Amino acid sequence: MTTADTTAGQVAGKLLKPRLSRLARREELVGYLMAAPWLLGILWLYFSPFGTALYLSLTDYDILTAPKWIGFENFNTMLTDDPLFWKSLSVTTIYSVASIPLQIVLGLFLAILLNTRIRGLAWFRTLYYLPAVLSGVAVSFLWIWVFSADWGVLNFLLSLVNIEGPNWLTSEDWALTALIVMSLWGVGGGLVIYLAGLQGVPTELYEAADIDGAGRFRSFYNITLPMVSPVILFQLIMGIIRALQVFTEGYVMTQGGPNNATLFYILHLYRNAFRFLHMGYASALAWALFLYILLLTLVVLRSSSVWVFYSGEIKGRAR
Amino acid sequence: MTTQTSALQPAARRRSMAPIVARHVEKAIIYFLLLAGAVIIMIPLWWMLSTSIKHPKEVFAFPPTFLPARFMWNNYTDLFIKAPFHIYIFNTTYIVIMDLVGTVATASMVGYAFARLRWRGRDIFFVITLATMMLPATVLLIPRYIIFNEIGWTNSFKPLWVPAFFGYAFFIFLMRQFYATIPHELDAAARIDGASEFGVWWRILAPLTKPALAACGIFTFNATWNDVLGPLIYLTSESKSTLALGLMQFRGPHRTDWHYLMAASTLAMLPVVIIFFFAQKYFIQGITFTGLKG
């Protein structure tokens, strides 16, 4: 009985083993085939351009003649001999520093209002989310018209409360502010994700706080905020990556003006590359931006250990 | 959320009337804030719509009129006479469709390979995939332009849609995450029934991922329809113009016909708005699934 069993098992094992590995080999082949477009894409559209950008940033290149190796000259020019580099960097940084926190605070506030068992939640969510899907040239035109000094709806509304609105887009002092205000229109974009975060907070926490006599603001500060802090971190990083690469508004609405007040970094890069054909220098600009984004992301991530709370960490187990 | 409030209700009932009044006041304040916010959000869109059907003389009225005195619907038909809008729409639609097909097909297939098949190097390539998502698109802008320029693709639509067939990291990631939620019993059963690996993907699993595919499709549609920088760099001739480029030429250097410009802008936004209203569900699923803000 037992011997028969073992031999049967051995025979089956001998038969199965090569069959399994043949299947595994087949699976591997199919895996490579199905992933092939993307694997080729990584090479052709990511690795190779990435390397090319690195190489070009060390050359003088105008597309028409062969690139000329100049070492770190482009970076030297950028730091010491291009005031517009510093101007565009500061414009973009101010834009990001103002618009990202405002978007996060407003978005979270809206989500908290919507998370109170009110009627018409779906309607409000749709209305608030709509502007977030709109972008591009049409939206820029719409806002030029809203900001129009003499006939725009914004200055009309301000005049109702006896404020004389500025020449938003043509004033050096107000143009960047106008674009920051405009960026808040898309605040509903973060709403869905904040709502998901808020609804994931266990209700026991609020009940316990209620029993302990904690007020509304205490609960918000000690429960809501820590529990949604991972979502805020994510929004912060995505916001940085997006805001530092803003282009269309500056290109369409203000052409970087007046007097370079809205010269976004990518606009400066675009002009160097495609208007002056300084491809080498523009590549160096691209690399500098990449490093800047990387640096900011790392700083935010490092700081997150202080202000981001993961409930799984404390409990020692997930959920 | 509902359980939270209902769980608190018995406690509230035991207390006096004061908190109930306070609760009503609070609700009223919340509604007021939400409605005020919604009105503010809608004002710019209303402003665009009402201008788009105003008579040119009424456009510059001050104080501005809320509703046009006469509805000038022919502002919209005039557009097609003043500029080749049908060409812009056709070009944009062509690029969008090609981009959609490429993105969705590749994301589905590659996502499946990452989620369901075992092959050497898979995990390393997955990390690389995630890393490419961190790479700012603008770093690749110039070298890609040079690559496409060398093979003679400038002033053609190819640089705008061919990359889609090689896949986008974000959508591959989204699909991979979605496949990972589908129980393995399904494909195991199909394999026992003799389905090929390819067949398991195409016939059994891909149909189950329709919501995720819809999310990929909608995000791609929006991004491509609204794209400015891509067409700006690659397309130079008028006959190749997309809506974004056409719109930009529509704004005169000195005098701007705002009623036409707003009509054109409305027209350019319309498909996005319509798709958003019909496919909102998939938008929200896609966002919550990946944690991305649209």
Coordinates of C-alpha atoms in Angstrom, one line a residue:
Chain A
M1 CA 0.0 0.0 0.0
T2 CA 2.6 2.5 1.2
T3 CA 5.2 1.5 -1.4
A4 CA 2.6 1.8 -4.2
D5 CA 1.7 5.2 -2.9
T6 CA 5.3 6.5 -2.9
T7 CA 6.1 5.2 -6.3
A8 CA 2.9 6.7 -7.7
G9 CA 3.9 10.0 -6.0
Q10 CA 7.4 9.8 -7.4
V11 CA 6.1 9.0 -10.9
A12 CA 3.7 11.9 -10.7
G13 CA 6.4 14.2 -9.3
K14 CA 8.8 13.2 -12.2
L15 CA 6.0 13.8 -14.7
L16 CA 4.8 17.1 -13.1
K17 CA 8.1 18.8 -12.6
P18 CA 9.1 19.3 -16.2
R19 CA 5.5 20.1 -17.1
L20 CA 5.3 22.9 -14.5
S21 CA 8.6 24.4 -15.7
R22 CA 7.5 24.3 -19.3
L23 CA 4.3 26.1 -18.2
A24 CA 6.5 28.6 -16.3
R25 CA 8.6 29.2 -19.3
R26 CA 5.6 29.8 -21.4
E27 CA 4.2 32.2 -18.8
E28 CA 7.5 34.0 -18.8
L29 CA 7.5 34.3 -22.6
V30 CA 3.9 35.6 -22.6
G31 CA 4.9 38.0 -19.8
Y32 CA 7.7 39.5 -21.9
L33 CA 5.6 39.7 -25.0
M34 CA 2.7 41.5 -23.2
A35 CA 5.0 43.9 -21.4
A36 CA 7.1 44.4 -24.6
P37 CA 5.6 47.7 -25.8
W38 CA 6.2 49.3 -22.4
L39 CA 9.7 47.8 -22.0
L40 CA 10.6 49.2 -25.5
G41 CA 8.9 52.5 -24.5
I42 CA 11.0 52.8 -21.4
L43 CA 14.1 52.5 -23.6
W44 CA 13.0 54.7 -26.5
L45 CA 10.9 57.3 -24.7
Y46 CA 12.4 57.5 -21.2
F47 CA 16.0 56.2 -20.9
S48 CA 17.3 57.4 -24.2
P49 CA 15.8 61.0 -23.9
F50 CA 16.8 61.1 -20.3
G51 CA 20.4 60.4 -21.3
T52 CA 20.2 62.7 -24.3
A53 CA 19.0 65.6 -22.0
L54 CA 21.9 65.0 -19.7
Y55 CA 24.4 65.0 -22.6
L56 CA 22.8 68.1 -24.3
S57 CA 22.9 70.1 -21.1
L58 CA 26.7 69.9 -21.3
T59 CA 26.7 71.2 -25.0
D60 CA 25.9 74.1 -27.1
Y61 CA 23.3 72.9 -29.5
D62 CA 20.9 74.7 -32.0
I63 CA 19.5 71.6 -33.8
L64 CA 21.0 72.9 -37.1
T65 CA 24.6 72.2 -36.4
A66 CA 26.2 69.4 -34.3
P67 CA 26.2 69.8 -30.5
K68 CA 29.4 71.3 -29.2
W69 CA 30.8 70.1 -25.9
I70 CA 31.1 72.9 -23.4
G71 CA 31.2 71.1 -20.1
F72 CA 29.3 72.9 -17.3
E73 CA 29.2 76.2 -19.1
N74 CA 25.4 76.1 -19.4
F75 CA 25.0 75.7 -15.7
N76 CA 27.5 78.5 -15.1
T77 CA 25.6 80.8 -17.4
M78 CA 22.3 79.9 -15.6
L79 CA 23.6 80.7 -12.2
T80 CA 25.7 83.8 -13.0
D81 CA 24.6 85.3 -16.3
D82 CA 20.9 84.8 -16.8
P83 CA 18.8 87.1 -14.6
L84 CA 15.7 85.6 -16.2
F85 CA 16.6 82.2 -14.7
W86 CA 16.4 83.6 -11.2
K87 CA 13.3 85.6 -12.1
S88 CA 11.5 82.6 -13.5
L89 CA 12.6 80.5 -10.6
S90 CA 11.2 83.0 -8.0
V91 CA 8.0 83.6 -10.0
T92 CA 7.3 79.8 -10.1
T93 CA 8.3 79.3 -6.5
I94 CA 6.0 82.2 -5.3
Y95 CA 3.2 80.8 -7.4
S96 CA 3.7 77.3 -5.8
V97 CA 4.1 78.5 -2.3
A98 CA 0.9 80.6 -2.5
S99 CA -1.3 78.3 -4.5
I100 CA -0.5 74.9 -3.1
P101 CA -1.3 75.6 0.7
L102 CA -4.3 77.6 -0.3
Q103 CA -5.6 74.7 -2.4
I104 CA -5.0 72.2 0.4
V105 CA -6.6 74.3 3.1
L106 CA -9.6 75.2 1.0
G107 CA -10.0 71.7 -0.4
L108 CA -9.9 70.2 3.0
F109 CA -12.4 72.8 4.4
L110 CA -14.8 72.0 1.5
A111 CA -14.5 68.3 2.1
I112 CA -15.2 68.7 5.8
L113 CA -18.3 70.8 5.0
L114 CA -19.5 68.1 2.5
N115 CA -18.8 65.3 5.0
T116 CA -21.7 66.3 7.3
R117 CA -24.6 64.2 6.0
I118 CA -26.1 67.0 4.0
R119 CA -28.5 66.6 1.2
G120 CA -27.3 67.1 -2.4
L121 CA -23.8 65.8 -1.7
A122 CA -23.5 64.4 -5.2
W123 CA -24.6 67.7 -6.8
F124 CA -22.2 69.8 -4.8
R125 CA -19.4 67.4 -5.5
T126 CA -20.1 67.6 -9.3
L127 CA -20.2 71.4 -9.3
Y128 CA -17.0 71.7 -7.3
Y129 CA -15.2 69.1 -9.3
L130 CA -16.2 70.4 -12.8
P131 CA -13.5 73.2 -13.0
A132 CA -10.8 70.7 -12.1
V133 CA -11.4 68.8 -15.4
L134 CA -11.3 71.9 -17.5
S135 CA -7.9 73.3 -18.5
G136 CA -6.0 74.5 -21.5
V137 CA -6.4 77.4 -23.8
A138 CA -10.1 77.8 -23.5
V139 CA -9.9 78.2 -19.7
S140 CA -7.1 80.7 -20.1
F141 CA -9.3 82.8 -22.4
L142 CA -12.3 82.5 -20.0
W143 CA -10.1 83.9 -17.2
I144 CA -8.7 86.7 -19.3
W145 CA -12.2 87.9 -19.8
V146 CA -13.1 87.4 -16.1
F147 CA -10.0 89.5 -15.2
S148 CA -10.7 92.2 -17.8
A149 CA -10.1 95.5 -16.0
D150 CA -13.0 97.5 -17.6
W151 CA -15.5 94.9 -18.6
G152 CA -14.6 91.9 -16.5
V153 CA -17.1 90.3 -14.1
L154 CA -14.6 90.2 -11.3
N155 CA -14.0 94.0 -11.2
F156 CA -17.8 94.5 -11.6
L157 CA -18.4 92.3 -8.5
L158 CA -15.7 94.2 -6.6
S159 CA -17.3 97.5 -7.6
L160 CA -20.5 96.3 -5.9
V161 CA -18.7 96.4 -2.6
N162 CA -17.0 99.7 -3.5
I163 CA -13.6 98.3 -4.3
E164 CA -11.9 99.5 -7.4
G165 CA -10.3 96.4 -8.9
P166 CA -6.8 96.6 -10.4
N167 CA -5.8 95.9 -14.0
W168 CA -5.3 92.3 -13.0
L169 CA -3.4 90.9 -15.9
T170 CA -1.6 94.0 -17.2
S171 CA -0.3 95.2 -13.8
E172 CA 3.1 94.0 -12.7
D173 CA 1.9 93.9 -9.1
W174 CA -1.3 91.9 -9.7
A175 CA -0.7 89.6 -12.6
L176 CA 0.8 86.8 -10.6
T177 CA -1.8 87.2 -7.9
A178 CA -4.5 86.9 -10.6
L179 CA -3.0 83.6 -11.8
I180 CA -2.9 82.3 -8.2
V181 CA -6.6 83.2 -7.7
M182 CA -7.3 81.4 -10.9
S183 CA -5.6 78.3 -9.7
L184 CA -8.0 78.1 -6.8
W185 CA -10.8 77.6 -9.3
G186 CA -9.6 73.9 -9.6
V187 CA -9.7 73.4 -5.8
G188 CA -12.5 70.8 -6.2
G189 CA -9.9 68.4 -7.8
G190 CA -8.7 67.4 -4.4
L191 CA -12.2 67.1 -2.9
V192 CA -12.8 63.5 -3.9
I193 CA -9.6 62.3 -2.3
Y194 CA -10.1 64.3 0.9
L195 CA -13.6 63.0 1.2
A196 CA -12.3 59.5 0.9
G197 CA -9.8 60.2 3.5
L198 CA -12.3 61.8 5.9
Q199 CA -14.7 58.9 5.5
G200 CA -11.9 56.5 6.3
V201 CA -11.5 57.9 9.9
P202 CA -13.0 55.4 12.3
T203 CA -16.1 56.8 14.0
E204 CA -15.0 55.3 17.4
L205 CA -12.3 57.9 17.6
Y206 CA -14.9 60.7 17.5
E207 CA -17.2 58.9 19.9
A208 CA -14.3 58.4 22.4
A209 CA -13.3 62.1 22.1
D210 CA -17.0 63.1 22.6
I211 CA -17.2 61.0 25.8
D212 CA -13.9 62.6 27.0
G213 CA -15.5 66.0 26.5
A214 CA -13.3 67.1 23.6
G215 CA -14.9 70.0 21.7
R216 CA -15.3 70.3 17.9
F217 CA -11.9 72.0 17.3
R218 CA -10.1 69.6 19.7
S219 CA -11.4 66.7 17.7
F220 CA -10.5 68.2 14.4
Y221 CA -7.0 69.1 15.6
N222 CA -6.3 65.8 17.4
I223 CA -8.2 63.3 15.3
T224 CA -9.2 64.5 11.8
L225 CA -6.0 66.3 11.0
P226 CA -3.6 63.5 11.9
M227 CA -5.8 60.9 10.3
V228 CA -5.9 62.7 6.9
S229 CA -2.3 63.8 7.1
P230 CA -1.1 61.1 4.7
V231 CA -3.6 62.4 2.1
I232 CA -2.3 65.9 2.6
L233 CA 1.3 64.7 2.1
F234 CA 0.3 63.1 -1.2
Q235 CA -1.5 66.3 -2.3
L236 CA 1.4 68.4 -1.3
I237 CA 3.9 66.4 -3.4
M238 CA 1.6 66.2 -6.4
G239 CA 0.9 69.9 -6.0
I240 CA 4.6 70.7 -6.1
I241 CA 5.3 68.6 -9.2
R242 CA 2.4 70.2 -11.0
A243 CA 2.8 73.8 -9.9
L244 CA 6.5 74.0 -10.7
Q245 CA 5.7 72.9 -14.3
V246 CA 2.8 75.3 -15.0
F247 CA 2.9 76.7 -18.5
T248 CA -0.3 77.4 -20.4
E249 CA -1.6 80.3 -18.2
G250 CA 1.7 82.2 -18.5
Y251 CA 2.0 81.5 -22.2
V252 CA -1.6 82.3 -23.2
M253 CA -2.8 84.9 -20.7
T254 CA 0.2 87.1 -20.0
Q255 CA 3.0 86.0 -22.3
G256 CA 5.1 86.0 -19.2
G257 CA 4.5 89.7 -18.6
P258 CA 4.1 92.4 -17.7
N259 CA 7.9 92.9 -17.2
N260 CA 8.3 89.2 -16.6
A261 CA 6.0 89.2 -13.6
T262 CA 4.5 85.9 -14.7
L263 CA 7.6 84.4 -16.4
F264 CA 7.1 80.8 -15.3
Y265 CA 10.1 78.5 -15.4
I266 CA 8.7 76.3 -18.2
L267 CA 7.9 79.4 -20.3
H268 CA 11.5 80.5 -19.9
L269 CA 12.6 77.0 -20.9
Y270 CA 10.2 76.9 -23.9
R271 CA 11.5 80.2 -25.2
N272 CA 15.1 79.2 -24.9
A273 CA 14.5 75.9 -26.6
F274 CA 11.9 76.7 -29.3
R275 CA 12.3 80.4 -30.0
F276 CA 16.0 81.0 -29.6
L277 CA 16.9 77.3 -30.4
H278 CA 19.3 77.2 -27.4
M279 CA 18.6 73.5 -27.0
G280 CA 21.7 72.8 -24.9
Y281 CA 20.9 75.6 -22.5
A282 CA 17.3 74.7 -22.3
S283 CA 18.3 71.1 -21.5
A284 CA 20.3 72.4 -18.6
L285 CA 17.3 74.4 -17.5
A286 CA 15.2 71.2 -17.6
W287 CA 17.8 69.4 -15.5
A288 CA 17.9 72.1 -13.0
L289 CA 14.2 72.0 -12.6
F290 CA 14.3 68.2 -12.2
L291 CA 16.8 68.6 -9.4
Y292 CA 14.7 71.4 -7.8
I293 CA 11.6 69.2 -7.8
L294 CA 13.6 66.3 -6.5
L295 CA 15.1 68.4 -3.7
L296 CA 11.7 69.8 -2.6
T297 CA 10.1 66.4 -2.7
L298 CA 12.8 64.9 -0.5
V299 CA 12.6 67.8 1.9
V300 CA 8.8 67.3 2.2
L301 CA 9.2 63.6 2.6
R302 CA 11.9 64.0 5.3
S303 CA 9.7 66.5 7.2
S304 CA 6.7 64.2 6.9
S305 CA 8.0 62.0 9.7
V306 CA 7.2 64.9 12.0
W307 CA 3.7 65.8 10.8
V308 CA 2.3 62.8 9.0
F309 CA 0.6 60.2 11.1
Y310 CA 0.1 56.6 9.9
S311 CA -2.3 54.9 12.2
G312 CA -0.9 51.5 11.3
E313 CA 2.6 52.4 12.6
I314 CA 1.4 53.0 16.2
K315 CA -0.9 50.0 16.4
G316 CA 1.9 47.8 15.1
R317 CA -0.5 46.3 12.5
A318 CA -2.3 47.5 9.5
R319 CA -5.9 48.8 10.1
Chain B
M1 CA -20.4 58.7 7.8
T2 CA -24.1 57.8 8.2
T3 CA -23.2 55.5 11.0
Q4 CA -21.3 58.2 12.8
T5 CA -24.3 60.5 13.0
S6 CA -26.8 57.8 13.8
A7 CA -24.6 56.5 16.5
L8 CA -24.5 59.9 18.1
Q9 CA -28.2 60.5 17.9
P10 CA -29.4 58.7 21.1
A11 CA -26.9 60.8 23.1
A12 CA -28.2 63.9 21.4
R13 CA -31.8 63.0 22.2
R14 CA -31.1 62.8 25.9
R15 CA -29.9 66.4 26.0
S16 CA -32.1 69.5 26.0
M17 CA -33.4 71.4 23.0
A18 CA -30.5 73.8 22.8
P19 CA -28.1 71.5 20.9
I20 CA -30.9 70.7 18.4
V21 CA -31.4 74.3 17.6
A22 CA -27.6 74.7 17.4
R23 CA -27.5 71.8 15.0
H24 CA -30.0 73.4 12.7
V25 CA -28.2 76.7 12.8
E26 CA -25.0 74.8 12.0
K27 CA -26.6 73.0 9.0
A28 CA -27.9 76.3 7.7
I29 CA -24.4 77.8 7.9
I30 CA -22.9 74.8 6.1
Y31 CA -25.5 75.0 3.3
F32 CA -24.9 78.7 3.0
L33 CA -21.1 78.3 2.7
L34 CA -21.5 75.4 0.2
L35 CA -24.0 77.3 -1.9
A36 CA -21.9 80.5 -1.9
G37 CA -18.9 78.5 -2.9
A38 CA -20.8 76.8 -5.7
V39 CA -22.0 80.2 -7.0
I40 CA -18.5 81.6 -7.0
I41 CA -17.2 78.5 -8.9
M42 CA -19.9 78.8 -11.5
I43 CA -19.6 82.6 -12.1
P44 CA -16.7 82.3 -14.5
L45 CA -18.5 79.6 -16.5
W46 CA -21.7 81.7 -16.6
W47 CA -19.7 84.7 -17.7
M48 CA -18.3 82.8 -20.6
L49 CA -21.6 81.3 -21.6
S50 CA -23.6 84.6 -21.5
T51 CA -20.8 86.5 -23.4
S52 CA -20.8 83.8 -26.0
I53 CA -24.4 84.5 -27.0
K54 CA -24.3 88.3 -26.7
H55 CA -24.4 90.9 -29.4
P56 CA -20.9 92.5 -29.9
K57 CA -22.3 95.8 -28.6
E58 CA -23.7 94.2 -25.5
V59 CA -20.3 92.6 -24.7
F60 CA -18.9 95.9 -23.5
A61 CA -21.9 97.0 -21.5
F62 CA -21.2 98.3 -18.0
P63 CA -22.6 97.2 -15.6
P64 CA -22.5 93.8 -17.5
T65 CA -25.8 92.2 -18.3
F66 CA -26.5 88.9 -16.6
L67 CA -28.5 87.5 -19.5
P68 CA -28.1 88.7 -23.1
A69 CA -30.9 91.0 -24.3
R70 CA -31.0 89.1 -27.5
F71 CA -29.6 85.5 -27.8
M72 CA -27.1 85.5 -30.6
W73 CA -26.8 81.8 -31.3
N74 CA -25.3 82.6 -34.7
N75 CA -22.1 83.6 -32.9
Y76 CA -21.5 79.8 -32.8
T77 CA -22.2 79.2 -36.5
D78 CA -20.1 82.3 -37.4
L79 CA -17.1 80.6 -35.9
F80 CA -17.0 78.0 -38.7
I81 CA -17.0 80.8 -41.3
K82 CA -14.3 82.9 -39.6
A83 CA -11.9 80.1 -39.0
P84 CA -11.6 76.4 -40.1
F85 CA -13.0 75.1 -36.9
H86 CA -14.1 71.9 -38.5
I87 CA -10.5 71.2 -39.3
Y88 CA -9.4 71.9 -35.8
I89 CA -12.1 69.7 -34.4
F90 CA -11.3 66.9 -36.8
N91 CA -7.5 67.1 -36.1
T92 CA -8.0 67.1 -32.3
T93 CA -10.5 64.2 -32.5
Y94 CA -8.1 62.2 -34.6
I95 CA -5.2 62.6 -32.1
V96 CA -7.5 62.0 -29.1
I97 CA -8.9 58.7 -30.6
M98 CA -5.4 57.4 -31.5
D99 CA -4.2 58.3 -28.1
L100 CA -7.1 56.7 -26.4
V101 CA -6.8 53.4 -28.2
G102 CA -3.1 53.2 -27.6
T103 CA -3.2 54.2 -24.0
V104 CA -6.0 51.9 -23.0
A105 CA -4.8 48.8 -25.0
T106 CA -1.3 49.1 -23.8
A107 CA -2.2 49.8 -20.2
S108 CA -4.5 46.9 -20.0
M109 CA -2.0 44.4 -21.5
V110 CA 1.1 45.6 -19.7
G111 CA -0.8 46.0 -16.4
Y112 CA -1.9 42.4 -16.8
A113 CA 1.7 41.3 -17.4
F114 CA 2.8 43.1 -14.2
A115 CA -0.1 41.9 -12.1
R116 CA -0.7 38.3 -13.2
L117 CA 2.3 36.8 -14.9
R118 CA 5.7 35.9 -13.5
W119 CA 8.7 36.8 -15.5
R120 CA 12.3 37.5 -14.6
G121 CA 13.0 41.2 -14.0
R122 CA 9.3 42.0 -13.5
D123 CA 9.7 43.6 -10.1
I124 CA 12.7 45.7 -11.1
F125 CA 10.8 46.9 -14.2
F126 CA 7.8 47.8 -12.0
V127 CA 10.0 49.9 -9.8
I128 CA 11.4 51.6 -12.9
T129 CA 7.8 52.2 -14.1
L130 CA 7.0 54.0 -10.8
A131 CA 10.3 56.0 -11.1
T132 CA 9.3 57.2 -14.6
M133 CA 6.2 58.7 -13.0
M134 CA 8.3 60.9 -10.8
L135 CA 10.2 62.2 -13.9
P136 CA 8.9 65.6 -14.8
A137 CA 7.5 65.6 -18.4
T138 CA 9.4 68.7 -19.2
V139 CA 12.8 67.0 -18.7
L140 CA 11.9 64.8 -21.7
L141 CA 10.4 67.6 -23.8
I142 CA 13.6 68.7 -25.6
P143 CA 15.3 65.3 -26.2
R144 CA 12.0 63.8 -27.5
Y145 CA 11.5 66.7 -29.8
I146 CA 15.0 66.0 -31.1
I147 CA 14.3 62.3 -31.5
F148 CA 11.1 62.9 -33.4
N149 CA 12.7 65.7 -35.5
E150 CA 15.4 63.3 -36.6
I151 CA 12.9 60.8 -37.9
G152 CA 11.0 63.5 -39.7
W153 CA 7.9 63.5 -37.5
T154 CA 7.6 67.2 -36.8
N155 CA 4.5 68.8 -38.2
S156 CA 2.8 65.5 -38.1
F157 CA 0.4 64.0 -35.5
K158 CA 2.7 61.1 -34.8
P159 CA 4.7 62.5 -31.9
L160 CA 1.3 63.2 -30.2
W161 CA -0.1 59.7 -30.4
V162 CA 2.6 57.1 -31.2
P163 CA 4.0 57.2 -27.6
A164 CA 0.6 56.2 -26.3
F165 CA 1.0 52.8 -27.9
F166 CA 4.2 52.3 -25.8
G167 CA 2.2 53.0 -22.7
Y168 CA 2.1 55.6 -19.9
A169 CA 3.4 54.6 -16.5
F170 CA 0.5 56.0 -14.6
F171 CA -2.2 54.1 -16.5
I172 CA -0.1 50.9 -16.4
F173 CA 0.1 51.4 -12.6
L174 CA -3.6 52.0 -12.4
M175 CA -4.5 48.8 -14.4
R176 CA -2.0 46.7 -12.5
Q177 CA -3.5 47.8 -9.2
F178 CA -7.0 46.9 -10.5
Y179 CA -6.0 43.5 -11.8
A180 CA -4.5 42.8 -8.4
T181 CA -7.9 43.1 -6.8
I182 CA -9.5 40.3 -9.0
P183 CA -9.4 36.9 -7.3
H184 CA -7.0 34.3 -8.8
E185 CA -9.6 31.6 -9.0
L186 CA -11.0 33.1 -12.2
D187 CA -7.9 32.8 -14.3
A188 CA -7.0 29.4 -12.7
A189 CA -10.4 28.0 -13.7
A190 CA -9.9 29.4 -17.2
R191 CA -6.5 27.9 -17.5
I192 CA -7.8 24.5 -16.5
D193 CA -10.4 24.8 -19.2
G194 CA -7.5 25.2 -21.6
A195 CA -7.5 28.9 -22.3
S196 CA -4.1 30.4 -23.4
E197 CA -2.4 33.1 -21.3
F198 CA -3.4 35.6 -23.9
G199 CA -7.0 34.3 -23.9
V200 CA -7.2 34.6 -20.1
W201 CA -6.4 38.3 -20.4
W202 CA -8.5 39.1 -23.4
R203 CA -11.6 37.0 -22.7
I204 CA -11.7 36.6 -18.9
L205 CA -9.9 39.4 -17.1
A206 CA -9.9 42.4 -19.4
P207 CA -13.8 42.6 -19.5
L208 CA -13.8 42.7 -15.7
T209 CA -11.6 45.8 -15.7
K210 CA -14.1 48.0 -17.6
P211 CA -14.4 50.6 -14.8
A212 CA -10.6 51.0 -14.6
L213 CA -10.3 51.1 -18.4
A214 CA -13.0 53.8 -18.5
A215 CA -11.0 55.8 -15.9
C216 CA -7.9 55.5 -18.1
G217 CA -9.9 56.5 -21.1
I218 CA -11.4 59.6 -19.5
F219 CA -8.1 60.9 -18.0
T220 CA -6.4 60.4 -21.4
F221 CA -9.3 62.1 -23.3
N222 CA -9.0 65.1 -21.0
A223 CA -5.3 65.4 -21.1
T224 CA -5.1 65.1 -24.9
W225 CA -8.0 67.3 -25.7
N226 CA -6.6 70.1 -23.5
D227 CA -2.9 69.6 -24.4
V228 CA -1.2 72.9 -25.4
L229 CA 2.5 72.3 -25.2
G230 CA 2.6 69.2 -27.4
P231 CA 0.7 70.6 -30.4
L232 CA 2.5 73.9 -29.9
I233 CA 5.9 72.3 -30.3
Y234 CA 5.2 69.7 -33.0
L235 CA 2.5 71.2 -35.3
T236 CA 3.4 74.2 -37.4
S237 CA 1.1 74.3 -40.4
E238 CA -2.5 75.7 -40.2
S239 CA -4.0 72.6 -41.7
K240 CA -2.6 70.5 -38.8
S241 CA -3.8 72.9 -36.0
T242 CA -5.6 71.4 -33.1
L243 CA -8.4 73.2 -31.2
A244 CA -5.9 74.6 -28.7
L245 CA -3.7 76.1 -31.4
G246 CA -6.7 77.3 -33.4
L247 CA -8.1 79.1 -30.4
M248 CA -4.9 80.9 -29.8
Q249 CA -4.8 82.3 -33.4
F250 CA -8.4 83.4 -32.9
R251 CA -7.4 86.0 -30.5
G252 CA -6.4 89.1 -32.5
P253 CA -3.2 90.9 -31.6
H254 CA -5.0 94.2 -31.0
R255 CA -8.8 93.9 -31.0
T256 CA -10.5 90.8 -29.7
D257 CA -14.0 89.8 -30.5
W258 CA -14.9 88.5 -27.1
H259 CA -18.3 87.1 -28.1
Y260 CA -16.6 84.9 -30.7
L261 CA -13.7 84.0 -28.4
M262 CA -16.1 82.9 -25.6
A263 CA -18.2 80.9 -28.1
A264 CA -15.1 79.2 -29.3
S265 CA -13.9 78.5 -25.8
T266 CA -17.3 77.1 -24.9
L267 CA -17.2 74.9 -27.9
A268 CA -13.7 73.6 -26.9
M269 CA -14.9 72.8 -23.3
L270 CA -18.1 71.2 -24.3
P271 CA -16.9 67.7 -25.0
V272 CA -15.0 67.6 -21.7
V273 CA -18.0 68.8 -19.7
I274 CA -20.4 66.3 -21.4
I275 CA -18.1 63.4 -20.8
F276 CA -17.5 64.5 -17.2
F277 CA -21.3 64.5 -16.5
F278 CA -21.8 61.1 -18.0
A279 CA -18.7 59.4 -16.7
Q280 CA -18.3 61.1 -13.3
K281 CA -18.5 57.7 -11.5
Y282 CA -15.4 56.5 -13.3
F283 CA -13.5 59.7 -12.6
I284 CA -14.1 59.3 -9.0
Q285 CA -13.2 55.6 -8.9
G286 CA -10.0 56.3 -10.8
I287 CA -9.0 59.0 -8.4
T288 CA -9.8 57.1 -5.2
F289 CA -8.1 54.0 -6.6
T290 CA -4.8 55.6 -7.4
G291 CA -4.9 58.6 -5.0
L292 CA -4.4 60.9 -8.0
K293 CA -6.0 64.3 -8.3
G294 CA -7.5 64.8 -11.8

